[in-house]
PDB file of C-alpha atoms in Angstrom:
ATOM      1  CA  UNK A 137     289.596 126.197 298.959  1.00 76.00           C
ATOM      2  CA  UNK A 138     290.975 127.987 296.451  1.00 87.00           C
ATOM      3  CA  UNK A 139     293.953 130.130 296.870  1.00 90.00           C
ATOM      4  CA  UNK A 140     293.945 133.921 294.903  1.00 91.00           C
ATOM      5  CA  UNK A 141     296.313 136.905 294.960  1.00 91.00           C
ATOM      6  CA  UNK A 142     295.712 140.642 295.229  1.00 90.00           C
ATOM      7  CA  UNK A 143     298.474 142.789 293.826  1.00 90.00           C
ATOM      8  CA  UNK A 144     298.542 146.125 295.448  1.00 93.00           C
ATOM      9  CA  UNK A 145     297.321 148.725 293.018  1.00 92.00           C
ATOM     10  CA  UNK A 146     298.559 151.898 294.766  1.00 92.00           C
ATOM     11  CA  UNK A 147     302.403 151.890 295.409  1.00 91.00           C
ATOM     12  CA  UNK A 148     303.394 154.093 297.932  1.00 93.00           C
ATOM     13  CA  UNK A 149     305.892 156.333 296.424  1.00 90.00           C
ATOM     14  CA  UNK A 150     307.144 158.205 299.529  1.00 86.00           C
ATOM     15  CA  UNK A 151     308.874 154.732 300.399  1.00 89.00           C
ATOM     16  CA  UNK A 152     310.128 154.218 296.852  1.00 90.00           C
ATOM     17  CA  UNK A 153     307.804 150.919 296.348  1.00 91.00           C
ATOM     18  CA  UNK A 154     307.320 151.708 292.766  1.00 93.00           C
ATOM     19  CA  UNK A 155     310.972 150.785 292.292  1.00 95.00           C
ATOM     20  CA  UNK A 156     310.720 147.347 293.662  1.00 94.00           C
ATOM     21  CA  UNK A 157     307.172 146.314 292.868  1.00 93.00           C
ATOM     22  CA  UNK A 158     304.608 146.554 289.811  1.00 94.00           C
ATOM     23  CA  UNK A 159     301.084 147.866 290.826  1.00 92.00           C
ATOM     24  CA  UNK A 160     298.346 145.450 290.292  1.00 91.00           C
ATOM     25  CA  UNK A 161     295.342 146.473 287.941  1.00 89.00           C
ATOM     26  CA  UNK A 162     292.446 144.600 289.521  1.00 90.00           C
ATOM     27  CA  UNK A 163     290.464 144.265 292.559  1.00 91.00           C
ATOM     28  CA  UNK A 164     289.998 141.198 294.335  1.00 95.00           C
ATOM     29  CA  UNK A 165     286.915 140.330 295.630  1.00 96.00           C
ATOM     30  CA  UNK A 166     285.968 136.686 296.984  1.00 96.00           C
ATOM     31  CA  UNK A 167     283.073 134.980 298.719  1.00 96.00           C
ATOM     32  CA  UNK A 168     283.012 133.481 302.160  1.00 95.00           C
ATOM     33  CA  UNK A 169     280.282 132.452 303.757  1.00 95.00           C
ATOM     34  CA  UNK A 170     277.573 134.217 301.750  1.00 96.00           C
ATOM     35  CA  UNK A 171     280.058 137.687 302.416  1.00 98.00           C
ATOM     36  CA  UNK A 172     281.264 139.456 299.138  1.00 98.00           C
ATOM     37  CA  UNK A 173     284.739 140.722 300.331  1.00 98.00           C
ATOM     38  CA  UNK A 174     286.897 143.069 298.981  1.00 97.00           C
ATOM     39  CA  UNK A 175     290.432 142.835 299.674  1.00 97.00           C
ATOM     40  CA  UNK A 176     292.972 145.934 299.510  1.00 97.00           C
ATOM     41  CA  UNK A 177     296.601 146.714 300.723  1.00 96.00           C
ATOM     42  CA  UNK A 178     297.378 149.807 302.928  1.00 95.00           C
ATOM     43  CA  UNK A 179     297.853 152.823 300.607  1.00 94.00           C
ATOM     44  CA  UNK A 180     294.956 151.619 298.719  1.00 96.00           C
ATOM     45  CA  UNK A 181     292.770 153.128 301.512  1.00 97.00           C
ATOM     46  CA  UNK A 182     293.683 156.685 300.377  1.00 96.00           C
ATOM     47  CA  UNK A 183     292.202 156.063 296.617  1.00 94.00           C
ATOM     48  CA  UNK A 184     288.496 156.257 296.984  1.00 92.00           C
ATOM     49  CA  UNK A 185     287.854 155.792 293.311  1.00 90.00           C
ATOM     50  CA  UNK A 186     289.275 152.569 293.206  1.00 89.00           C
ATOM     51  CA  UNK A 187     287.755 151.261 296.426  1.00 90.00           C
ATOM     52  CA  UNK A 188     284.270 152.416 294.907  1.00 90.00           C
ATOM     53  CA  UNK A 189     281.588 149.663 295.747  1.00 88.00           C
ATOM     54  CA  UNK A 190     280.910 148.989 292.145  1.00 87.00           C
ATOM     55  CA  UNK A 191     280.882 145.127 292.411  1.00 89.00           C
ATOM     56  CA  UNK A 192     278.461 144.913 295.393  1.00 92.00           C
ATOM     57  CA  UNK A 193     280.723 143.815 297.836  1.00 96.00           C
ATOM     58  CA  UNK A 194     279.514 143.438 301.490  1.00 98.00           C
ATOM     59  CA  UNK A 195     282.845 144.238 303.328  1.00 98.00           C
ATOM     60  CA  UNK A 196     286.227 145.616 302.485  1.00 98.00           C
ATOM     61  CA  UNK A 197     289.379 144.428 304.549  1.00 98.00           C
ATOM     62  CA  UNK A 198     292.316 146.824 304.333  1.00 98.00           C
ATOM     63  CA  UNK A 199     295.705 145.072 305.723  1.00 97.00           C
ATOM     64  CA  UNK A 200     298.256 148.026 306.646  1.00 97.00           C
ATOM     65  CA  UNK A 201     301.512 149.457 308.181  1.00 96.00           C
ATOM     66  CA  UNK A 202     300.250 152.777 308.936  1.00 96.00           C
ATOM     67  CA  UNK A 203     302.682 154.734 311.310  1.00 96.00           C
ATOM     68  CA  UNK A 204     301.708 156.772 314.292  1.00 97.00           C
ATOM     69  CA  UNK A 205     302.129 160.055 312.349  1.00 96.00           C
ATOM     70  CA  UNK A 206     299.524 159.091 309.882  1.00 96.00           C
ATOM     71  CA  UNK A 207     296.943 157.371 312.075  1.00 97.00           C
ATOM     72  CA  UNK A 208     294.340 160.262 312.302  1.00 98.00           C
ATOM     73  CA  UNK A 209     294.027 159.794 308.444  1.00 98.00           C
ATOM     74  CA  UNK A 210     294.026 155.952 308.726  1.00 98.00           C
ATOM     75  CA  UNK A 211     290.889 156.055 311.372  1.00 98.00           C
ATOM     76  CA  UNK A 212     289.556 158.876 309.346  1.00 98.00           C
ATOM     77  CA  UNK A 213     289.953 157.521 305.737  1.00 99.00           C
ATOM     78  CA  UNK A 214     288.503 153.999 307.015  1.00 99.00           C
ATOM     79  CA  UNK A 215     285.294 155.395 308.492  1.00 99.00           C
ATOM     80  CA  UNK A 216     284.716 157.460 304.988  1.00 98.00           C
ATOM     81  CA  UNK A 217     285.092 154.299 303.158  1.00 98.00           C
ATOM     82  CA  UNK A 218     282.566 152.638 305.030  1.00 98.00           C
ATOM     83  CA  UNK A 219     280.192 155.478 304.866  1.00 97.00           C
ATOM     84  CA  UNK A 220     280.289 156.329 301.006  1.00 95.00           C
ATOM     85  CA  UNK A 221     280.225 152.209 300.024  1.00 95.00           C
ATOM     86  CA  UNK A 222     277.624 151.493 302.582  1.00 96.00           C
ATOM     87  CA  UNK A 223     279.981 148.468 303.254  1.00 97.00           C
ATOM     88  CA  UNK A 224     281.249 146.883 306.567  1.00 99.00           C
ATOM     89  CA  UNK A 225     285.190 148.109 306.698  1.00 99.00           C
ATOM     90  CA  UNK A 226     288.029 145.997 308.433  1.00 99.00           C
ATOM     91  CA  UNK A 227     291.152 147.693 309.016  1.00 99.00           C
ATOM     92  CA  UNK A 228     293.913 145.631 310.291  1.00 98.00           C
ATOM     93  CA  UNK A 229     296.860 147.818 311.051  1.00 97.00           C
ATOM     94  CA  UNK A 230     300.158 146.464 312.233  1.00 96.00           C
ATOM     95  CA  UNK A 231     301.600 147.390 315.780  1.00 96.00           C
ATOM     96  CA  UNK A 232     305.005 148.204 316.982  1.00 95.00           C
ATOM     97  CA  UNK A 233     308.180 149.547 315.821  1.00 95.00           C
ATOM     98  CA  UNK A 234     309.650 148.982 312.325  1.00 93.00           C
ATOM     99  CA  UNK A 235     313.264 148.719 311.524  1.00 94.00           C
ATOM    100  CA  UNK A 236     313.229 152.558 310.269  1.00 92.00           C
ATOM    101  CA  UNK A 237     312.115 153.296 313.921  1.00 96.00           C
ATOM    102  CA  UNK A 238     308.850 154.386 312.988  1.00 95.00           C
ATOM    103  CA  UNK A 239     306.235 153.393 315.488  1.00 96.00           C
ATOM    104  CA  UNK A 240     302.810 151.819 314.269  1.00 96.00           C
ATOM    105  CA  UNK A 241     300.058 152.176 316.869  1.00 96.00           C
ATOM    106  CA  UNK A 242     297.720 149.564 315.703  1.00 96.00           C
ATOM    107  CA  UNK A 243     293.996 151.206 315.537  1.00 97.00           C
ATOM    108  CA  UNK A 244     292.687 148.030 314.037  1.00 98.00           C
ATOM    109  CA  UNK A 245     289.057 148.336 313.764  1.00 98.00           C
ATOM    110  CA  UNK A 246     285.701 147.027 312.331  1.00 99.00           C
ATOM    111  CA  UNK A 247     283.111 149.783 311.101  1.00 99.00           C
ATOM    112  CA  UNK A 248     279.535 149.186 309.800  1.00 99.00           C
ATOM    113  CA  UNK A 249     277.976 150.504 306.606  1.00 97.00           C
ATOM    114  CA  UNK A 250     277.004 153.657 308.527  1.00 97.00           C
ATOM    115  CA  UNK A 251     280.756 154.158 310.005  1.00 98.00           C
ATOM    116  CA  UNK A 252     279.632 153.298 313.300  1.00 98.00           C
ATOM    117  CA  UNK A 253     282.054 151.415 315.447  1.00 98.00           C
ATOM    118  CA  UNK A 254     281.781 147.795 315.725  1.00 98.00           C
ATOM    119  CA  UNK A 255     285.267 147.015 317.242  1.00 98.00           C
ATOM    120  CA  UNK A 256     288.113 149.468 318.072  1.00 97.00           C
ATOM    121  CA  UNK A 257     291.138 147.563 319.005  1.00 96.00           C
ATOM    122  CA  UNK A 258     293.145 150.948 319.541  1.00 92.00           C
ATOM    123  CA  UNK A 259     296.666 149.719 320.366  1.00 90.00           C
ATOM    124  CA  UNK A 260     295.861 146.057 321.443  1.00 89.00           C
ATOM    125  CA  UNK A 261     297.531 143.011 319.531  1.00 91.00           C
ATOM    126  CA  UNK A 262     295.436 140.007 319.416  1.00 92.00           C
ATOM    127  CA  UNK A 263     292.662 138.058 317.674  1.00 94.00           C
ATOM    128  CA  UNK A 264     289.059 139.781 317.762  1.00 96.00           C
ATOM    129  CA  UNK A 265     285.871 138.202 316.853  1.00 96.00           C
ATOM    130  CA  UNK A 266     282.844 140.389 315.843  1.00 97.00           C
ATOM    131  CA  UNK A 267     279.482 139.416 314.638  1.00 97.00           C
ATOM    132  CA  UNK A 268     278.403 141.451 311.168  1.00 98.00           C
ATOM    133  CA  UNK A 269     274.781 141.867 310.501  1.00 98.00           C
ATOM    134  CA  UNK A 270     273.969 141.053 306.684  1.00 98.00           C
ATOM    135  CA  UNK A 271     270.430 142.094 307.177  1.00 98.00           C
ATOM    136  CA  UNK A 272     271.095 145.556 308.996  1.00 98.00           C
ATOM    137  CA  UNK A 273     273.203 146.263 306.118  1.00 97.00           C
ATOM    138  CA  UNK A 274     271.048 145.192 303.416  1.00 96.00           C
ATOM    139  CA  UNK A 275     268.038 147.146 305.204  1.00 97.00           C
ATOM    140  CA  UNK A 276     270.348 150.433 305.131  1.00 96.00           C
ATOM    141  CA  UNK A 277     271.136 149.830 301.642  1.00 95.00           C
ATOM    142  CA  UNK A 278     267.493 149.582 300.678  1.00 95.00           C
ATOM    143  CA  UNK A 279     266.561 152.163 302.938  1.00 95.00           C
ATOM    144  CA  UNK A 280     269.128 154.902 301.724  1.00 91.00           C
ATOM    145  CA  UNK A 281     269.885 153.782 298.409  1.00 85.00           C
ATOM    146  CA  UNK A 282     273.003 156.138 298.063  1.00 80.00           C
ATOM    147  CA  UNK A 283     274.809 153.548 295.933  1.00 80.00           C
ATOM    148  CA  UNK A 284     272.419 153.958 293.264  1.00 82.00           C
ATOM    149  CA  UNK A 285     273.096 157.694 293.136  1.00 81.00           C
ATOM    150  CA  UNK A 286     277.078 157.291 292.675  1.00 77.00           C
ATOM    151  CA  UNK A 287     279.052 158.798 289.888  1.00 76.00           C
ATOM    152  CA  UNK A 288     280.544 156.402 287.602  1.00 75.00           C
ATOM    153  CA  UNK A 289     284.321 156.297 286.735  1.00 68.00           C
ATOM    154  CA  UNK A 290     286.769 154.384 284.299  1.00 70.00           C
ATOM    155  CA  UNK A 291     289.977 153.566 285.627  1.00 65.00           C
ATOM    156  CA  UNK A 292     292.771 153.544 282.825  1.00 70.00           C
ATOM    157  CA  UNK A 293     296.251 152.929 283.236  1.00 66.00           C
TER     158      UNK A 293
END
């Protein structure tokens, strides 16, 4: 295999990440077993223009550390990204208490291209297996064609 890296595009200024890190400028899309995966980190979830499916990916994967105080936004934004991009979304959020005593309730989940639940882990920790249906996603995209009607944007630094 090949090792690739993704530098988080949106640094979380509320926590001062911009003082320690430099924001990335490119999305990372990798292919695995016929699926195109768009890999994103945490706060990137809040920015729909950057997440927009202009590259034809099939699955968005967000790895995150969202605390309990923002879990409603986490759940809502994951579902919105799935629906607006007609893509599976996998959201992997940490559990437990961090060093600053913020509690992270998990809420890891998998949503299909219509925003329907494939898996809701809630506060459970573990390794979960799900089956993604490429044919269903392709048929849904062909039937509804929302991606063809999207606005086009250019991101500039």
